Short mmCIF file of C-alpha atoms and ligand atoms in Angstrom, two decimals:
data_model
loop_
_atom_site.label_atom_id
_atom_site.label_comp_id
_atom_site.label_asym_id
_atom_site.label_seq_id
_atom_site.Cartn_x
_atom_site.Cartn_y
_atom_site.Cartn_z
CA MET A 1 53.74 -11.01 15.24
CA LYS A 2 50.93 -8.48 15.45
CA HIS A 3 50.06 -6.26 12.25
CA THR A 4 49.76 -2.70 12.11
CA LYS A 5 47.08 -1.00 10.08
CA VAL A 6 48.55 0.46 6.56
CA LYS A 7 46.76 3.79 7.75
CA ASP A 8 48.90 3.62 11.13
CA LEU A 9 51.72 2.89 9.50
CA LEU A 10 51.46 5.64 6.75
CA ALA A 11 51.08 8.24 9.51
CA SER A 12 54.26 7.12 11.22
CA THR A 13 56.77 10.10 11.74
CA THR A 14 59.81 7.81 12.23
CA THR A 15 61.63 4.92 11.02
CA LEU A 16 60.40 1.81 12.42
CA GLN A 17 62.54 -1.46 12.65
CA GLU A 18 60.36 -4.30 12.57
CA VAL A 19 56.65 -3.95 11.26
CA ASN A 20 54.23 -6.36 9.71
CA ALA A 21 51.24 -5.64 7.54
CA LYS A 22 48.71 -7.86 6.30
CA GLY A 23 46.30 -6.84 3.16
CA TRP A 24 45.67 -7.40 -0.44
CA VAL A 25 47.83 -6.97 -3.18
CA ARG A 26 46.45 -4.18 -5.40
CA THR A 27 49.36 -3.94 -7.88
CA PHE A 28 52.93 -5.25 -8.40
CA ARG A 29 55.13 -3.64 -10.42
CA ASN A 30 58.79 -4.45 -11.79
CA ASN A 31 58.84 -7.61 -9.63
CA GLN A 32 59.36 -5.12 -6.97
CA PHE A 33 56.91 -2.85 -5.65
CA ILE A 34 53.67 -4.34 -4.13
CA ALA A 35 50.59 -1.57 -3.57
CA LEU A 36 49.14 -3.11 -0.34
CA ASN A 37 45.50 -2.21 0.79
CA ASP A 38 43.95 -3.49 3.84
CA GLY A 39 40.85 -1.38 3.91
CA SER A 40 41.77 0.82 6.83
CA THR A 41 42.24 3.69 4.35
CA ILE A 42 42.05 4.68 0.54
CA ASN A 43 46.30 5.04 0.48
CA ASN A 44 48.07 1.91 -0.40
CA ILE A 45 51.44 1.18 1.19
CA GLN A 46 54.55 0.62 -1.06
CA CYS A 47 55.99 -2.68 -0.01
CA VAL A 48 59.76 -3.00 -1.45
CA VAL A 49 60.45 -6.70 -2.30
CA ASP A 50 64.12 -7.92 -2.21
CA PHE A 51 63.36 -9.59 -5.57
CA GLU A 52 66.94 -10.97 -5.91
CA ASN A 53 66.48 -13.05 -2.86
CA THR A 54 63.15 -14.09 -3.27
CA PRO A 55 62.25 -17.22 -4.86
CA ASP A 56 60.62 -17.17 -8.18
CA GLU A 57 57.65 -19.10 -7.22
CA ILE A 58 56.94 -16.68 -4.47
CA LEU A 59 57.34 -13.65 -6.94
CA LYS A 60 54.97 -15.35 -9.21
CA ARG A 61 52.11 -15.69 -6.38
CA ILE A 62 52.30 -11.85 -5.67
CA THR A 63 49.20 -11.02 -7.72
CA THR A 64 46.60 -8.62 -7.90
CA GLY A 65 43.87 -9.53 -5.16
CA ALA A 66 46.24 -11.96 -3.09
CA ALA A 67 46.36 -11.68 0.55
CA VAL A 68 50.08 -11.39 1.88
CA SER A 69 51.75 -10.68 5.19
CA VAL A 70 54.79 -8.39 4.88
CA THR A 71 57.44 -7.93 7.45
CA GLY A 72 60.13 -5.38 7.18
CA THR A 73 61.23 -2.07 8.19
CA LEU A 74 58.96 1.15 7.64
CA VAL A 75 61.34 3.85 6.13
CA PRO A 76 60.81 7.16 4.46
CA SER A 77 60.12 6.44 0.74
CA LYS A 78 62.32 7.87 -1.94
CA GLY A 79 59.68 7.28 -4.58
CA ALA A 80 57.14 10.40 -4.97
CA GLY A 81 53.59 9.60 -3.71
CA GLN A 82 54.22 7.99 -0.34
CA SER A 83 55.81 9.34 2.86
CA PHE A 84 56.66 5.74 4.23
CA GLU A 85 57.29 2.47 2.65
CA ILE A 86 57.96 -1.17 3.80
CA GLN A 87 61.61 -2.67 2.81
CA VAL A 88 60.27 -6.21 3.39
CA SER A 89 62.52 -8.75 4.84
CA LYS A 90 60.06 -11.65 5.01
CA LEU A 91 56.81 -12.22 2.82
CA ASP A 92 54.29 -14.53 3.06
CA ILE A 93 51.41 -15.69 0.76
CA LEU A 94 48.23 -15.93 2.68
CA GLY A 95 45.99 -16.76 0.05
CA ASP A 96 46.53 -16.80 -3.81
CA SER A 97 44.52 -15.06 -6.30
CA ASP A 98 44.41 -16.38 -9.88
CA PRO A 99 45.37 -13.46 -12.12
CA GLU A 100 43.50 -14.92 -14.95
CA LYS A 101 40.36 -15.47 -12.90
CA PHE A 102 40.32 -12.47 -10.40
CA PRO A 103 37.51 -10.18 -11.87
CA MET A 104 38.88 -6.98 -9.92
CA GLN A 105 41.81 -6.32 -12.29
CA PRO A 106 43.86 -3.11 -11.88
CA LYS A 107 41.86 -1.12 -14.57
CA LYS A 108 38.67 0.79 -14.90
CA HIS A 109 35.57 -1.32 -14.67
CA SER A 110 32.17 0.09 -15.43
CA LEU A 111 29.89 0.51 -12.60
CA GLU A 112 27.32 -1.93 -13.96
CA PHE A 113 30.02 -4.89 -14.13
CA LEU A 114 30.85 -3.74 -10.46
CA ARG A 115 27.36 -4.20 -9.19
CA GLU A 116 27.19 -7.72 -10.89
CA ASN A 117 30.46 -8.52 -8.47
CA ALA A 118 29.10 -6.63 -5.30
CA HIS A 119 30.98 -9.08 -3.13
CA LEU A 120 34.08 -8.00 -4.64
CA ARG A 121 33.66 -4.17 -5.80
CA VAL A 122 34.25 -3.29 -2.05
CA ARG A 123 37.92 -4.24 -3.03
CA THR A 124 38.37 -1.07 -5.38
CA ASN A 125 39.42 2.40 -4.32
CA ALA A 126 35.93 3.68 -4.93
CA PHE A 127 33.51 1.26 -3.33
CA GLY A 128 36.12 1.13 -0.35
CA ALA A 129 35.89 4.73 0.00
CA ILE A 130 32.13 4.93 -0.35
CA MET A 131 31.70 2.11 2.30
CA ARG A 132 33.82 3.60 4.99
CA VAL A 133 31.96 7.03 4.22
CA ARG A 134 28.74 5.05 4.73
CA SER A 135 30.06 3.61 7.89
CA VAL A 136 30.78 7.04 9.28
CA LEU A 137 27.79 8.84 8.28
CA SER A 138 25.66 6.14 10.23
CA PHE A 139 27.93 6.90 13.32
CA ALA A 140 27.35 10.58 12.76
CA VAL A 141 23.47 9.80 12.54
CA HIS A 142 23.52 8.31 16.43
CA SER A 143 26.14 11.03 17.41
CA TYR A 144 23.77 13.90 16.53
CA PHE A 145 20.57 12.80 17.84
CA GLN A 146 22.50 11.19 21.36
CA GLU A 147 24.23 14.49 21.64
CA LYS A 148 20.70 16.01 21.46
CA GLY A 149 19.20 14.06 24.30
CA PHE A 150 16.96 11.95 21.55
CA VAL A 151 16.06 8.32 22.53
CA TYR A 152 16.93 5.61 19.90
CA VAL A 153 14.05 3.45 19.20
CA THR A 154 14.01 0.10 17.22
CA THR A 155 10.50 -0.15 15.54
CA PRO A 156 9.35 -3.57 14.25
CA ILE A 157 10.43 -4.80 11.18
CA ILE A 158 7.41 -6.98 10.73
CA THR A 159 4.60 -4.92 11.01
CA GLY A 160 0.81 -5.99 11.80
CA ALA A 161 -0.31 -2.25 10.92
CA ASP A 162 -1.69 -2.45 7.16
CA ALA A 163 -2.03 1.50 7.22
CA GLU A 164 1.33 2.81 7.21
CA GLY A 165 0.59 4.08 3.94
CA ALA A 166 3.91 5.23 2.57
CA GLY A 167 4.39 2.57 -0.17
CA GLU A 168 3.66 -0.56 -1.31
CA MET A 169 4.46 -3.48 1.10
CA PHE A 170 6.29 -7.24 0.67
CA GLN A 171 4.14 -9.66 2.75
CA VAL A 172 5.52 -11.75 5.26
CA THR A 173 3.63 -15.12 5.85
CA SER A 174 4.60 -18.71 6.87
CA LEU A 175 1.62 -20.24 5.14
CA PRO A 176 2.40 -22.66 2.29
CA ILE A 177 1.93 -20.56 -0.91
CA ASP A 178 1.12 -23.49 -3.04
CA ASN A 179 -1.48 -24.61 -0.46
CA LEU A 180 -3.47 -21.81 1.31
CA PRO A 181 -5.95 -22.26 4.08
CA LYS A 182 -9.09 -20.60 3.10
CA ASN A 183 -11.92 -19.62 5.71
CA GLU A 184 -15.54 -20.20 4.92
CA GLU A 185 -16.01 -17.18 2.57
CA GLY A 186 -13.20 -18.99 0.33
CA GLU A 187 -10.61 -16.09 1.52
CA ILE A 188 -7.36 -16.81 2.70
CA ASP A 189 -7.37 -17.72 6.54
CA TYR A 190 -4.77 -15.49 7.90
CA LYS A 191 -5.76 -16.85 11.30
CA LYS A 192 -3.56 -19.73 10.50
CA ASP A 193 -0.70 -17.62 9.67
CA PHE A 194 2.29 -17.36 11.67
CA PHE A 195 0.94 -14.29 13.61
CA GLY A 196 -2.94 -15.05 13.41
CA LYS A 197 -2.99 -11.97 10.98
CA HIS A 198 -2.03 -10.63 8.09
CA THR A 199 1.76 -9.17 8.39
CA ASN A 200 4.05 -7.17 6.20
CA LEU A 201 7.47 -5.85 5.99
CA THR A 202 7.56 -2.19 7.56
CA VAL A 203 7.54 0.96 5.00
CA SER A 204 8.01 3.44 7.97
CA GLY A 205 8.38 3.31 11.46
CA GLN A 206 6.70 6.55 12.11
CA LEU A 207 3.43 5.55 13.56
CA GLU A 208 5.33 3.37 16.43
CA GLY A 209 7.62 6.36 16.69
CA GLU A 210 4.84 8.69 17.53
CA THR A 211 3.60 6.64 20.16
CA PHE A 212 7.17 6.82 22.03
CA ALA A 213 7.76 10.71 21.07
CA MET A 214 4.47 11.08 22.97
CA ALA A 215 6.33 9.76 26.37
CA LEU A 216 9.94 10.12 25.66
CA GLY A 217 9.86 13.44 24.04
CA GLN A 218 12.50 13.38 21.34
CA ILE A 219 13.26 10.12 19.48
CA TYR A 220 14.60 8.73 16.52
CA THR A 221 14.58 5.52 14.41
CA PHE A 222 17.51 4.03 12.23
CA GLY A 223 16.70 0.96 10.38
CA PRO A 224 15.83 -0.85 7.42
CA THR A 225 12.66 -0.17 5.45
CA PHE A 226 10.94 -2.01 2.44
CA ARG A 227 9.12 -0.98 -0.14
CA ALA A 228 7.47 -3.30 -2.82
CA GLU A 229 7.36 -0.30 -5.46
CA ASN A 230 8.34 -1.16 -9.08
CA SER A 231 10.21 1.73 -9.59
CA ASN A 232 13.43 1.07 -11.43
CA THR A 233 15.05 4.58 -10.62
CA SER A 234 18.37 5.56 -9.79
CA ARG A 235 17.00 6.68 -6.47
CA HIS A 236 14.85 3.94 -5.03
CA LEU A 237 15.55 0.82 -3.72
CA ALA A 238 13.20 -1.94 -2.37
CA GLU A 239 15.34 -2.56 0.72
CA PHE A 240 16.63 0.95 2.35
CA TRP A 241 17.45 2.57 5.43
CA MET A 242 15.88 5.37 6.93
CA ILE A 243 16.01 7.78 9.86
CA GLU A 244 13.05 8.95 11.40
CA PRO A 245 13.09 11.54 14.26
CA GLU A 246 10.13 12.43 15.79
CA VAL A 247 9.36 15.26 18.67
CA ALA A 248 6.75 16.24 20.90
CA PHE A 249 5.79 19.79 21.06
CA ASN A 250 7.75 20.47 17.75
CA ASP A 251 5.86 22.38 14.99
CA LEU A 252 6.59 22.62 11.55
CA ASP A 253 9.04 25.24 11.67
CA ALA A 254 10.95 23.58 14.53
CA ASN A 255 10.92 20.50 12.24
CA MET A 256 12.36 21.91 9.65
CA ASP A 257 15.08 23.70 11.73
CA LEU A 258 15.92 20.08 12.99
CA ALA A 259 15.99 18.50 9.47
CA GLU A 260 18.60 21.26 8.24
CA ASP A 261 20.74 21.29 11.44
CA PHE A 262 21.08 17.40 11.47
CA ILE A 263 21.82 17.17 7.74
CA GLN A 264 24.59 19.88 7.95
CA TYR A 265 25.84 18.06 11.13
CA VAL A 266 26.53 14.51 9.35
CA ILE A 267 27.85 16.12 6.56
CA LYS A 268 30.40 18.02 8.26
CA TYR A 269 31.07 14.97 10.33
CA ALA A 270 31.99 13.20 7.29
CA MET A 271 34.13 15.71 5.91
CA ASP A 272 36.00 16.09 9.37
CA LYS A 273 36.39 12.21 9.53
CA CYS A 274 36.89 10.98 5.68
CA PRO A 275 39.05 13.92 4.02
CA GLU A 276 41.08 11.40 2.11
CA ASP A 277 37.95 9.09 1.01
CA LEU A 278 36.04 12.40 -0.03
CA LYS A 279 38.89 13.69 -1.94
CA PHE A 280 39.45 10.45 -3.84
CA LEU A 281 35.57 10.46 -4.60
CA GLU A 282 35.84 14.12 -5.77
CA SER A 283 38.44 13.18 -8.26
CA ARG A 284 36.63 10.18 -9.18
CA LEU A 285 33.63 12.56 -10.19
CA LEU A 286 35.79 14.80 -11.81
CA ASP A 287 36.97 11.93 -13.99
CA GLU A 288 33.50 10.69 -14.59
CA GLU A 289 32.15 14.14 -15.93
CA LYS A 290 34.84 14.53 -18.40
CA SER A 291 33.11 12.27 -20.77
CA LYS A 292 29.73 13.98 -20.22
CA PRO A 293 28.92 17.34 -22.26
CA GLN A 294 29.88 20.65 -20.94
CA ALA A 295 26.36 21.45 -19.83
CA GLU A 296 25.72 18.39 -17.98
CA ARG A 297 28.78 18.83 -15.83
CA SER A 298 28.34 20.11 -12.11
CA GLU A 299 29.50 23.55 -11.82
CA MET A 300 31.06 22.66 -8.25
CA THR A 301 33.38 20.02 -7.33
CA LEU A 302 32.18 17.21 -4.74
CA LEU A 303 33.62 19.27 -2.01
CA GLU A 304 32.60 22.64 -2.96
CA LYS A 305 28.94 21.00 -3.18
CA LEU A 306 29.29 19.63 0.49
CA ASN A 307 30.60 23.17 1.74
CA PHE A 308 27.89 25.06 -0.14
CA VAL A 309 25.19 23.09 2.04
CA LEU A 310 27.15 23.81 5.12
CA GLU A 311 27.45 27.55 4.31
CA ASN A 312 23.76 28.44 3.23
CA ASN A 313 20.47 27.97 4.59
CA PHE A 314 18.07 25.81 2.74
CA LYS A 315 15.44 27.82 0.84
CA ARG A 316 12.07 27.39 2.37
CA VAL A 317 9.47 28.05 -0.32
CA SER A 318 5.71 26.93 0.09
CA TYR A 319 4.04 24.66 -2.41
CA THR A 320 1.93 27.34 -3.79
CA GLU A 321 5.11 29.59 -4.50
CA ALA A 322 6.58 26.63 -6.22
CA ILE A 323 3.79 26.12 -8.63
CA ASP A 324 3.73 29.50 -9.50
CA ILE A 325 7.56 29.38 -10.32
CA LEU A 326 6.91 26.31 -12.16
CA ARG A 327 4.01 27.36 -14.12
CA ASP A 328 6.02 30.39 -15.30
CA SER A 329 9.35 28.30 -16.35
CA THR A 330 10.67 28.09 -19.55
CA PRO A 331 10.77 24.25 -19.67
CA ASN A 332 6.79 24.27 -18.71
CA LYS A 333 5.98 26.88 -21.36
CA LYS A 334 8.12 24.90 -23.88
CA LYS A 335 6.39 21.82 -23.07
CA LYS A 336 9.71 20.35 -22.07
CA PHE A 337 8.37 18.58 -18.97
CA ASN A 338 6.95 15.21 -19.20
CA TYR A 339 4.34 16.63 -16.70
CA ILE A 340 3.07 19.83 -17.58
CA ILE A 341 2.05 22.17 -14.43
CA ASN A 342 -1.17 23.89 -15.37
CA GLU A 343 -3.13 23.93 -12.20
CA TRP A 344 -2.56 24.13 -8.23
CA GLY A 345 -3.24 20.87 -6.81
CA ALA A 346 -0.63 18.96 -9.09
CA ASP A 347 1.59 16.42 -7.51
CA LEU A 348 5.33 17.27 -8.07
CA GLN A 349 7.29 15.08 -10.37
CA SER A 350 10.90 14.59 -9.59
CA GLU A 351 11.78 16.72 -12.87
CA HIS A 352 9.71 19.82 -11.29
CA GLU A 353 11.55 19.14 -7.95
CA ARG A 354 15.20 19.29 -9.85
CA TYR A 355 14.10 22.24 -12.03
CA LEU A 356 13.31 24.10 -8.59
CA VAL A 357 16.52 22.96 -6.75
CA GLU A 358 19.02 22.76 -9.69
CA LYS A 359 17.90 25.51 -12.36
CA HIS A 360 15.70 28.07 -10.25
CA PHE A 361 16.98 28.21 -6.65
CA LYS A 362 20.36 26.53 -6.80
CA CYS A 363 20.47 25.57 -3.49
CA PRO A 364 18.58 22.99 -1.18
CA VAL A 365 14.89 23.85 -0.95
CA ILE A 366 12.40 22.70 1.65
CA LEU A 367 8.85 22.86 0.26
CA PHE A 368 6.06 23.12 2.43
CA ASP A 369 2.07 23.30 2.98
CA TYR A 370 1.21 20.90 0.53
CA PRO A 371 -2.35 20.37 -0.72
CA ALA A 372 -3.94 17.82 1.72
CA ASN A 373 -4.86 15.39 -1.14
CA ILE A 374 -1.60 14.31 -2.47
CA LYS A 375 -0.17 14.01 1.31
CA ALA A 376 -0.53 11.12 4.03
CA PHE A 377 -3.69 11.15 6.45
CA TYR A 378 -1.91 12.00 9.41
CA MET A 379 -0.53 15.50 8.35
CA ARG A 380 -1.75 18.50 10.18
CA LEU A 381 -4.65 20.29 8.26
CA ASN A 382 -3.51 24.01 8.05
CA ASP A 383 -6.00 26.39 9.90
CA ASN A 384 -7.81 29.13 7.63
CA THR A 385 -7.11 27.38 4.46
CA GLU A 386 -10.09 27.97 1.44
CA PRO A 387 -12.47 25.14 0.80
CA GLY A 388 -11.06 22.93 -2.13
CA LYS A 389 -7.60 24.21 -1.46
CA GLU A 390 -6.85 22.62 1.97
CA THR A 391 -3.18 22.14 2.57
CA VAL A 392 -1.27 20.30 5.08
CA ARG A 393 1.62 20.96 7.18
CA ALA A 394 3.89 18.84 5.18
CA MET A 395 7.54 19.36 4.17
CA ASP A 396 9.76 18.01 1.64
CA ILE A 397 13.56 18.71 1.38
CA LEU A 398 14.90 18.62 -2.21
CA PHE A 399 18.70 18.40 -2.69
CA PRO A 400 20.89 18.83 -6.18
CA GLY A 401 21.01 15.68 -8.19
CA ILE A 402 19.11 13.85 -5.68
CA GLY A 403 15.80 15.25 -5.49
CA GLU A 404 13.63 14.55 -2.45
CA ILE A 405 16.11 13.39 0.43
CA VAL A 406 13.50 14.23 3.48
CA GLY A 407 9.76 13.99 4.08
CA GLY A 408 8.18 15.04 6.90
CA SER A 409 5.20 16.97 8.61
CA GLN A 410 3.60 18.37 11.62
CA ARG A 411 1.22 15.66 12.47
CA GLU A 412 -2.55 16.00 12.93
CA GLU A 413 -2.94 16.33 16.78
CA ARG A 414 -6.83 16.48 16.98
CA LEU A 415 -8.35 13.25 17.32
CA ASP A 416 -11.63 14.31 15.40
CA VAL A 417 -9.93 15.65 12.29
CA LEU A 418 -7.66 12.78 12.09
CA VAL A 419 -10.31 10.15 12.43
CA GLU A 420 -12.71 12.12 9.93
CA LYS A 421 -9.79 11.85 7.55
CA MET A 422 -9.27 8.27 8.11
CA LYS A 423 -12.96 7.74 7.27
CA ALA A 424 -12.78 9.68 4.06
CA ILE A 425 -10.02 7.69 2.65
CA GLY A 426 -11.11 4.17 4.18
CA ILE A 427 -8.56 3.37 6.81
CA ASP A 428 -10.22 1.42 9.37
CA GLU A 429 -10.19 3.16 12.61
CA LYS A 430 -10.08 -0.16 14.51
CA GLU A 431 -6.98 -1.10 12.73
CA LEU A 432 -5.05 2.22 13.95
CA SER A 433 -6.84 2.50 17.48
CA TRP A 434 -3.46 2.11 18.97
CA TYR A 435 -2.08 4.93 17.09
CA LEU A 436 -5.17 6.81 17.79
CA ASP A 437 -4.52 6.67 21.56
CA THR A 438 -1.86 8.73 20.94
CA ARG A 439 -4.59 11.61 20.16
CA ARG A 440 -6.90 10.24 22.77
CA PHE A 441 -4.65 10.64 25.79
CA GLY A 442 -2.34 13.59 26.09
CA SER A 443 -2.37 14.71 22.61
CA ALA A 444 0.05 17.52 21.84
CA VAL A 445 1.69 19.22 18.65
CA HIS A 446 4.24 17.07 17.39
CA SER A 447 6.29 16.51 14.19
CA GLY A 448 8.95 14.31 12.51
CA PHE A 449 10.59 13.34 9.13
CA GLY A 450 12.08 10.43 7.36
CA LEU A 451 15.57 10.63 5.85
CA GLY A 452 16.48 7.99 3.25
CA PHE A 453 19.97 7.02 4.51
CA GLU A 454 21.14 6.10 0.87
CA ARG A 455 19.99 9.40 -0.62
CA LEU A 456 22.30 11.13 1.92
CA VAL A 457 25.02 8.78 1.07
CA LEU A 458 24.71 9.37 -2.54
CA PHE A 459 24.91 13.24 -1.79
CA VAL A 460 28.09 13.04 0.24
CA THR A 461 29.79 10.62 -2.19
CA GLY A 462 29.10 12.11 -5.32
CA MET A 463 27.53 8.81 -6.55
CA THR A 464 24.67 9.05 -8.86
CA ASN A 465 23.28 5.59 -8.69
CA ILE A 466 21.59 4.62 -5.43
CA ARG A 467 22.93 0.95 -6.09
CA ASP A 468 26.03 1.95 -5.63
CA VAL A 469 25.90 3.19 -1.96
CA ILE A 470 24.42 0.40 -0.19
CA PRO A 471 26.42 -2.97 -0.05
CA PHE A 472 24.06 -5.36 -1.54
CA PRO A 473 21.21 -3.43 -3.33
CA ARG A 474 17.64 -4.88 -3.52
CA THR A 475 15.83 -3.69 -6.65
CA PRO A 476 13.00 -5.17 -8.74
CA GLY A 477 14.38 -8.57 -10.28
CA ASN A 478 17.68 -8.33 -8.16
CA ALA A 479 18.17 -10.05 -4.70
CA GLU A 480 21.59 -11.49 -5.65
CA PHE A 481 24.22 -12.25 -2.86
P1 ATP B 1 9.83 9.48 -3.31
O1 ATP B 1 8.82 10.26 -3.91
O2 ATP B 1 11.26 9.83 -3.63
O3 ATP B 1 9.51 7.91 -3.83
P2 ATP B 1 8.40 9.05 -0.88
O4 ATP B 1 7.66 10.35 -1.05
O5 ATP B 1 8.01 8.06 -1.23
O6 ATP B 1 9.87 9.45 -2.05
P3 ATP B 1 8.64 8.95 1.80
O7 ATP B 1 7.53 8.01 2.01
O8 ATP B 1 8.35 10.39 2.58
O9 ATP B 1 9.24 9.13 0.29
O10 ATP B 1 10.09 8.60 2.91
C1 ATP B 1 10.87 9.55 3.44
C2 ATP B 1 12.08 9.35 2.64
O11 ATP B 1 12.70 7.90 2.53
C3 ATP B 1 12.31 10.20 1.32
O12 ATP B 1 12.38 11.55 1.40
C4 ATP B 1 13.78 9.31 0.66
O13 ATP B 1 14.93 10.18 1.14
C5 ATP B 1 13.72 7.98 1.07
N1 ATP B 1 13.11 6.92 0.38
C6 ATP B 1 11.80 6.64 -0.02
N2 ATP B 1 11.67 5.80 -0.73
C7 ATP B 1 12.93 5.24 -1.02
C8 ATP B 1 13.24 4.00 -1.72
N3 ATP B 1 12.42 3.39 -2.30
N4 ATP B 1 14.42 3.69 -1.73
C9 ATP B 1 15.31 4.83 -1.21
N5 ATP B 1 14.75 5.92 -0.12
C10 ATP B 1 13.67 5.66 -0.32
MN1 MN B 2 8.25 6.66 -2.84
#
């Protein structure tokens, strides 16, 4: 007999004579009530076992974590908390789970403990919900761009471009590391390596993406990205997923409009498709915050925060305005920031970004027109900027509780300006000759951005550590599983 998903059983409107459900036991109460979950929904289905007619050896094997198959009648439930339940006529244990050994007991586990058991944490309510929301959000990403006629481009994961410039890279090699071939100068001879050259894992698909935008018009990438940055924070992973749209003929304003519209669309999509999971995650967050002092608790619930983002425009603020606000801010004057803001040109730390978003504007903020020398070489130099105070058409989107969620820019479309910039910072023109071809042949204004998918999932699920929104996190010192 084919089993029916718990989600569909719970959505039934009538009694059904014979149904079969398969799943994992969450709890077994009074030798009678199984809370069964199969991952199709946050909700369990109650299965009422006829314990008087079930052998003791079977009853003993209905333990948390065990896989079971139940057959019976789906009837309206007399108990509170569920609409329908299964009156079990036949129960099979598919796979036992020793209650002395199964780590996911029905009690509160710390997030740290769950991280160490990432292969089993997905059997908890919270991680089931997070992973379903993550899945729906990735579909929403494709749905948004496909509806708008963007072309999905898969850029290489192994890259020969050393100058992507977005972060520290992981080297890819098939050379024997205990016996490296050397050239006449005594340097490692990468000609003997697998690709005949030095290669890395990608830190961004942008440069390749730009070449496609300059032919297909509107493109997006959505793939894994690797950064060997040793930042042990709650917002950085060594392996994360990035979404990078790139659009020909878009200037920075159009780029900001696209980013804002995209973020609102995917959040709305998740709210429409995952109401129960989000409701659960909202109560999880409320629960977690109860242990915090009043001042550190959020002013809004999770769903209020998500609605707020849908209903309000992001505040657009130039870097220069932001510096003025920060310089005059109380934490700056009282020297509460770790990095005190004195001068125009300072790079903003996450404490500053969070002050702007959470304390000053109290809404998502788009900062734009950053100083040229704290941003990447490919960003469009603003016309009419004072010498020494050059700015570029960059934008970062800052979110409450997250900090930077998007980094993007209008790209420098002028070949001579771009080449000069590369020279000034020591990027070999020959290395990136293919990239410069976009500017040599039919160059045009174009813009794009990168959005860290896990930071989006963090925001939507109300989780606070990025390690909790990716199935198997990779961070410095940790590549378990
Ligand atoms: P940050 O300053 O937070 O390290 P960044 O300036 O290095 O970010 P970009 O190079 O602009 O980030 O990358 C684009 C987006 O990718 C960021 O806005 C962020 O959402 C995401 N991102 C960057 N680095 C990481 C990381 N190590 N783990 C997860 N997401 C990241
Ligand atoms: Mn970074």
